[in-house]
Amino acid sequence: MSSATSHPAADDPAGSGAPEVLVRRYGAGHRTVTRTPRRGPSQHGWLLIAAGATLAAALFVVWIVWGDSQKPVFKDVSFHISSSGQAYADFDLTKDPDQTVTCAVQALNQEHAVVGWNEITIGRVAEAELRGRTSTHRVPVRTTNLATTAGVDSCWSTSE
């Protein structure tokens, strides 16, 4: 018995049931693929990274809050325009008792232009004049023409 077609088992040396043409083209059967080793931190490493990042963020927040608590805080209370050449600004200042602070007080005219400026340095305040850490101050400001308002522009610590 002779046949023009060949038996599939004869053409398939790997015994996978695929014709030899397919075996040569695609390979015989499934191959197992080995997994490449995982790159990057392990689960324990990720936990350490997360803990370190959390600690760094907490330290940053503490640094910001502590730095802001050391800054002097001012609040304008009132002002008085006595003449075209003189104004007074009243303000509350909250600071540490041993801290020396300089405050810039300005007077503005109707067009919001600065017409007067004075810097005052405030050191230790008598205990009788304090309300907690807050004291009230009145600062005179000489003006070049009539002011319509006067108040604190900024305060900063000048103690070392």
PDB file of C-alpha atoms in Angstrom:
ATOM      1  CA  MET A   1       0.000   0.000   0.000  1.00  0.00           C
ATOM      2  CA  SER A   2       1.556   3.136  -1.115  1.00  0.00           C
ATOM      3  CA  SER A   3       0.167   6.499  -0.418  1.00  0.00           C
ATOM      4  CA  ALA A   4       1.076   9.925  -1.749  1.00  0.00           C
ATOM      5  CA  THR A   5       0.460  11.501   1.587  1.00  0.00           C
ATOM      6  CA  SER A   6       2.748  10.742   4.391  1.00  0.00           C
ATOM      7  CA  HIS A   7       1.752   9.708   7.846  1.00  0.00           C
ATOM      8  CA  PRO A   8       1.732  12.675  10.304  1.00  0.00           C
ATOM      9  CA  ALA A   9       3.766  10.748  12.859  1.00  0.00           C
ATOM     10  CA  ALA A  10       6.546  10.227  10.338  1.00  0.00           C
ATOM     11  CA  ASP A  11       6.812  13.962   9.559  1.00  0.00           C
ATOM     12  CA  ASP A  12       6.735  14.955  13.223  1.00  0.00           C
ATOM     13  CA  PRO A  13       9.930  13.930  14.960  1.00  0.00           C
ATOM     14  CA  ALA A  14       8.887  15.701  18.158  1.00  0.00           C
ATOM     15  CA  GLY A  15       5.703  13.683  18.319  1.00  0.00           C
ATOM     16  CA  SER A  16       3.459  16.684  18.932  1.00  0.00           C
ATOM     17  CA  GLY A  17       1.042  15.829  16.148  1.00  0.00           C
ATOM     18  CA  ALA A  18       1.957  18.896  14.040  1.00  0.00           C
ATOM     19  CA  PRO A  19       3.270  18.535  10.472  1.00  0.00           C
ATOM     20  CA  GLU A  20       7.012  19.015  10.017  1.00  0.00           C
ATOM     21  CA  VAL A  21       6.545  22.302   8.153  1.00  0.00           C
ATOM     22  CA  LEU A  22       4.775  23.808  11.166  1.00  0.00           C
ATOM     23  CA  VAL A  23       7.322  22.366  13.568  1.00  0.00           C
ATOM     24  CA  ARG A  24      10.170  23.932  11.579  1.00  0.00           C
ATOM     25  CA  ARG A  25       8.354  27.233  11.322  1.00  0.00           C
ATOM     26  CA  TYR A  26       7.005  27.610  14.881  1.00  0.00           C
ATOM     27  CA  GLY A  27       8.810  25.021  16.953  1.00  0.00           C
ATOM     28  CA  ALA A  28       7.522  21.866  18.535  1.00  0.00           C
ATOM     29  CA  GLY A  29       4.963  22.176  21.323  1.00  0.00           C
ATOM     30  CA  HIS A  30       4.852  24.592  24.198  1.00  0.00           C
ATOM     31  CA  ARG A  31       8.012  25.736  25.789  1.00  0.00           C
ATOM     32  CA  THR A  32       8.150  26.747  29.388  1.00  0.00           C
ATOM     33  CA  VAL A  33       9.151  30.333  29.892  1.00  0.00           C
ATOM     34  CA  THR A  34      11.225  31.024  32.920  1.00  0.00           C
ATOM     35  CA  ARG A  35      10.304  34.175  34.786  1.00  0.00           C
ATOM     36  CA  THR A  36      12.899  36.844  34.922  1.00  0.00           C
ATOM     37  CA  PRO A  37      13.851  37.808  38.425  1.00  0.00           C
ATOM     38  CA  ARG A  38      11.780  40.686  39.820  1.00  0.00           C
ATOM     39  CA  ARG A  39      13.476  44.053  39.735  1.00  0.00           C
ATOM     40  CA  GLY A  40      12.995  46.770  42.315  1.00  0.00           C
ATOM     41  CA  PRO A  41      12.349  46.691  46.034  1.00  0.00           C
ATOM     42  CA  SER A  42      10.716  43.773  47.746  1.00  0.00           C
ATOM     43  CA  GLN A  43       7.540  44.187  49.760  1.00  0.00           C
ATOM     44  CA  HIS A  44       9.652  44.809  52.863  1.00  0.00           C
ATOM     45  CA  GLY A  45      11.645  47.408  50.909  1.00  0.00           C
ATOM     46  CA  TRP A  46       8.471  49.219  49.865  1.00  0.00           C
ATOM     47  CA  LEU A  47       7.359  49.345  53.506  1.00  0.00           C
ATOM     48  CA  LEU A  48      10.688  50.896  54.488  1.00  0.00           C
ATOM     49  CA  ILE A  49      10.421  53.451  51.667  1.00  0.00           C
ATOM     50  CA  ALA A  50       6.857  54.357  52.721  1.00  0.00           C
ATOM     51  CA  ALA A  51       7.915  54.689  56.371  1.00  0.00           C
ATOM     52  CA  GLY A  52      10.858  56.901  55.407  1.00  0.00           C
ATOM     53  CA  ALA A  53       8.679  59.126  53.206  1.00  0.00           C
ATOM     54  CA  THR A  54       6.083  59.453  55.983  1.00  0.00           C
ATOM     55  CA  LEU A  55       8.776  60.409  58.490  1.00  0.00           C
ATOM     56  CA  ALA A  56      10.254  62.986  56.107  1.00  0.00           C
ATOM     57  CA  ALA A  57       6.806  64.524  55.483  1.00  0.00           C
ATOM     58  CA  ALA A  58       6.082  64.681  59.231  1.00  0.00           C
ATOM     59  CA  LEU A  59       9.429  66.370  59.924  1.00  0.00           C
ATOM     60  CA  PHE A  60       8.744  68.891  57.143  1.00  0.00           C
ATOM     61  CA  VAL A  61       5.347  69.772  58.639  1.00  0.00           C
ATOM     62  CA  VAL A  62       6.858  70.166  62.122  1.00  0.00           C
ATOM     63  CA  TRP A  63       9.598  72.409  60.696  1.00  0.00           C
ATOM     64  CA  ILE A  64       7.031  74.635  58.932  1.00  0.00           C
ATOM     65  CA  VAL A  65       4.729  74.870  61.975  1.00  0.00           C
ATOM     66  CA  TRP A  66       7.608  75.546  64.379  1.00  0.00           C
ATOM     67  CA  GLY A  67       9.057  78.193  62.075  1.00  0.00           C
ATOM     68  CA  ASP A  68       5.692  79.969  61.793  1.00  0.00           C
ATOM     69  CA  SER A  69       5.214  79.913  65.562  1.00  0.00           C
ATOM     70  CA  GLN A  70       8.447  81.889  65.984  1.00  0.00           C
ATOM     71  CA  LYS A  71       7.297  84.693  63.698  1.00  0.00           C
ATOM     72  CA  PRO A  72       5.802  87.815  65.258  1.00  0.00           C
ATOM     73  CA  VAL A  73       2.113  88.354  64.523  1.00  0.00           C
ATOM     74  CA  PHE A  74       0.563  91.814  64.254  1.00  0.00           C
ATOM     75  CA  LYS A  75      -3.009  93.025  64.040  1.00  0.00           C
ATOM     76  CA  ASP A  76      -4.027  96.586  63.173  1.00  0.00           C
ATOM     77  CA  VAL A  77      -6.385  97.989  65.821  1.00  0.00           C
ATOM     78  CA  SER A  78      -6.977 101.604  64.771  1.00  0.00           C
ATOM     79  CA  PHE A  79      -5.397 104.723  63.308  1.00  0.00           C
ATOM     80  CA  HIS A  80      -5.657 108.459  63.895  1.00  0.00           C
ATOM     81  CA  ILE A  81      -4.875 111.214  61.390  1.00  0.00           C
ATOM     82  CA  SER A  82      -3.980 114.298  63.454  1.00  0.00           C
ATOM     83  CA  SER A  83      -2.910 116.612  60.605  1.00  0.00           C
ATOM     84  CA  SER A  84      -1.615 116.596  57.030  1.00  0.00           C
ATOM     85  CA  GLY A  85       1.862 115.900  58.419  1.00  0.00           C
ATOM     86  CA  GLN A  86       1.144 113.349  61.187  1.00  0.00           C
ATOM     87  CA  ALA A  87      -0.692 110.039  61.612  1.00  0.00           C
ATOM     88  CA  TYR A  88      -0.758 107.397  64.348  1.00  0.00           C
ATOM     89  CA  ALA A  89      -1.185 103.641  63.996  1.00  0.00           C
ATOM     90  CA  ASP A  90      -2.335 101.432  66.870  1.00  0.00           C
ATOM     91  CA  PHE A  91      -1.646  97.700  66.634  1.00  0.00           C
ATOM     92  CA  ASP A  92      -1.353  94.542  68.711  1.00  0.00           C
ATOM     93  CA  LEU A  93       1.877  92.555  68.526  1.00  0.00           C
ATOM     94  CA  THR A  94       2.183  88.925  69.608  1.00  0.00           C
ATOM     95  CA  LYS A  95       5.737  87.647  70.090  1.00  0.00           C
ATOM     96  CA  ASP A  96       7.960  85.693  72.443  1.00  0.00           C
ATOM     97  CA  PRO A  97       8.859  87.770  75.529  1.00  0.00           C
ATOM     98  CA  ASP A  98      12.610  87.669  74.814  1.00  0.00           C
ATOM     99  CA  GLN A  99      12.232  88.335  71.101  1.00  0.00           C
ATOM    100  CA  THR A 100      13.170  91.694  69.554  1.00  0.00           C
ATOM    101  CA  VAL A 101      10.903  92.655  66.659  1.00  0.00           C
ATOM    102  CA  THR A 102      10.994  95.476  64.123  1.00  0.00           C
ATOM    103  CA  CYS A 103       7.712  96.603  62.579  1.00  0.00           C
ATOM    104  CA  ALA A 104       7.265  98.816  59.517  1.00  0.00           C
ATOM    105  CA  VAL A 105       4.305 101.184  59.833  1.00  0.00           C
ATOM    106  CA  GLN A 106       3.008 103.073  56.810  1.00  0.00           C
ATOM    107  CA  ALA A 107       0.510 105.809  56.091  1.00  0.00           C
ATOM    108  CA  LEU A 108      -1.412 105.814  52.809  1.00  0.00           C
ATOM    109  CA  ASN A 109      -3.255 108.587  50.983  1.00  0.00           C
ATOM    110  CA  GLN A 110      -6.539 108.447  49.088  1.00  0.00           C
ATOM    111  CA  GLU A 111      -4.845 106.873  46.031  1.00  0.00           C
ATOM    112  CA  HIS A 112      -3.229 104.177  48.238  1.00  0.00           C
ATOM    113  CA  ALA A 113       0.221 105.690  47.764  1.00  0.00           C
ATOM    114  CA  VAL A 114       2.633 105.604  50.702  1.00  0.00           C
ATOM    115  CA  VAL A 115       2.899 109.096  52.187  1.00  0.00           C
ATOM    116  CA  GLY A 116       4.640 108.144  55.442  1.00  0.00           C
ATOM    117  CA  TRP A 117       6.827 105.345  56.818  1.00  0.00           C
ATOM    118  CA  ASN A 118       8.278 104.537  60.212  1.00  0.00           C
ATOM    119  CA  GLU A 119      10.095 101.500  61.564  1.00  0.00           C
ATOM    120  CA  ILE A 120       9.873 100.748  65.266  1.00  0.00           C
ATOM    121  CA  THR A 121      11.908  98.170  67.183  1.00  0.00           C
ATOM    122  CA  ILE A 122      10.144  96.498  70.101  1.00  0.00           C
ATOM    123  CA  GLY A 123      12.123  94.474  72.616  1.00  0.00           C
ATOM    124  CA  ARG A 124      11.104  93.197  76.028  1.00  0.00           C
ATOM    125  CA  VAL A 125       7.712  94.531  77.123  1.00  0.00           C
ATOM    126  CA  ALA A 126       6.844  95.104  80.796  1.00  0.00           C
ATOM    127  CA  GLU A 127       4.732  92.336  82.312  1.00  0.00           C
ATOM    128  CA  ALA A 128       1.988  94.844  83.236  1.00  0.00           C
ATOM    129  CA  GLU A 129       1.532  95.782  79.545  1.00  0.00           C
ATOM    130  CA  LEU A 130       1.182  92.187  78.309  1.00  0.00           C
ATOM    131  CA  ARG A 131      -1.946  90.145  77.678  1.00  0.00           C
ATOM    132  CA  GLY A 132      -0.381  86.712  77.419  1.00  0.00           C
ATOM    133  CA  ARG A 133       2.258  87.312  74.742  1.00  0.00           C
ATOM    134  CA  THR A 134       0.406  90.256  73.162  1.00  0.00           C
ATOM    135  CA  SER A 135       1.101  93.951  73.691  1.00  0.00           C
ATOM    136  CA  THR A 136      -0.491  97.084  72.198  1.00  0.00           C
ATOM    137  CA  HIS A 137       1.590  99.825  70.568  1.00  0.00           C
ATOM    138  CA  ARG A 138       0.935 103.317  69.172  1.00  0.00           C
ATOM    139  CA  VAL A 139       3.404 104.486  66.528  1.00  0.00           C
ATOM    140  CA  PRO A 140       3.597 108.027  65.115  1.00  0.00           C
ATOM    141  CA  VAL A 141       4.155 108.343  61.363  1.00  0.00           C
ATOM    142  CA  ARG A 142       5.247 111.612  59.750  1.00  0.00           C
ATOM    143  CA  THR A 143       3.531 112.141  56.402  1.00  0.00           C
ATOM    144  CA  THR A 144       4.339 114.201  53.315  1.00  0.00           C
ATOM    145  CA  ASN A 145       0.667 115.040  52.705  1.00  0.00           C
ATOM    146  CA  LEU A 146      -2.737 114.111  54.125  1.00  0.00           C
ATOM    147  CA  ALA A 147      -3.060 110.390  54.870  1.00  0.00           C
ATOM    148  CA  THR A 148      -6.358 108.533  54.883  1.00  0.00           C
ATOM    149  CA  THR A 149      -5.144 105.432  56.723  1.00  0.00           C
ATOM    150  CA  ALA A 150      -2.200 104.127  58.708  1.00  0.00           C
ATOM    151  CA  GLY A 151      -1.233 100.598  59.707  1.00  0.00           C
ATOM    152  CA  VAL A 152       1.469  97.986  59.988  1.00  0.00           C
ATOM    153  CA  ASP A 153       2.974  96.806  56.713  1.00  0.00           C
ATOM    154  CA  SER A 154       5.107  93.989  58.175  1.00  0.00           C
ATOM    155  CA  CYS A 155       6.968  92.790  61.261  1.00  0.00           C
ATOM    156  CA  TRP A 156      10.080  90.637  61.477  1.00  0.00           C
ATOM    157  CA  SER A 157      12.310  89.247  64.175  1.00  0.00           C
ATOM    158  CA  THR A 158      15.589  91.111  64.656  1.00  0.00           C
ATOM    159  CA  SER A 159      16.803  89.148  67.694  1.00  0.00           C
ATOM    160  CA  GLU A 160      19.546  86.606  67.212  1.00  0.00           C
TER     161      GLU A 160
END
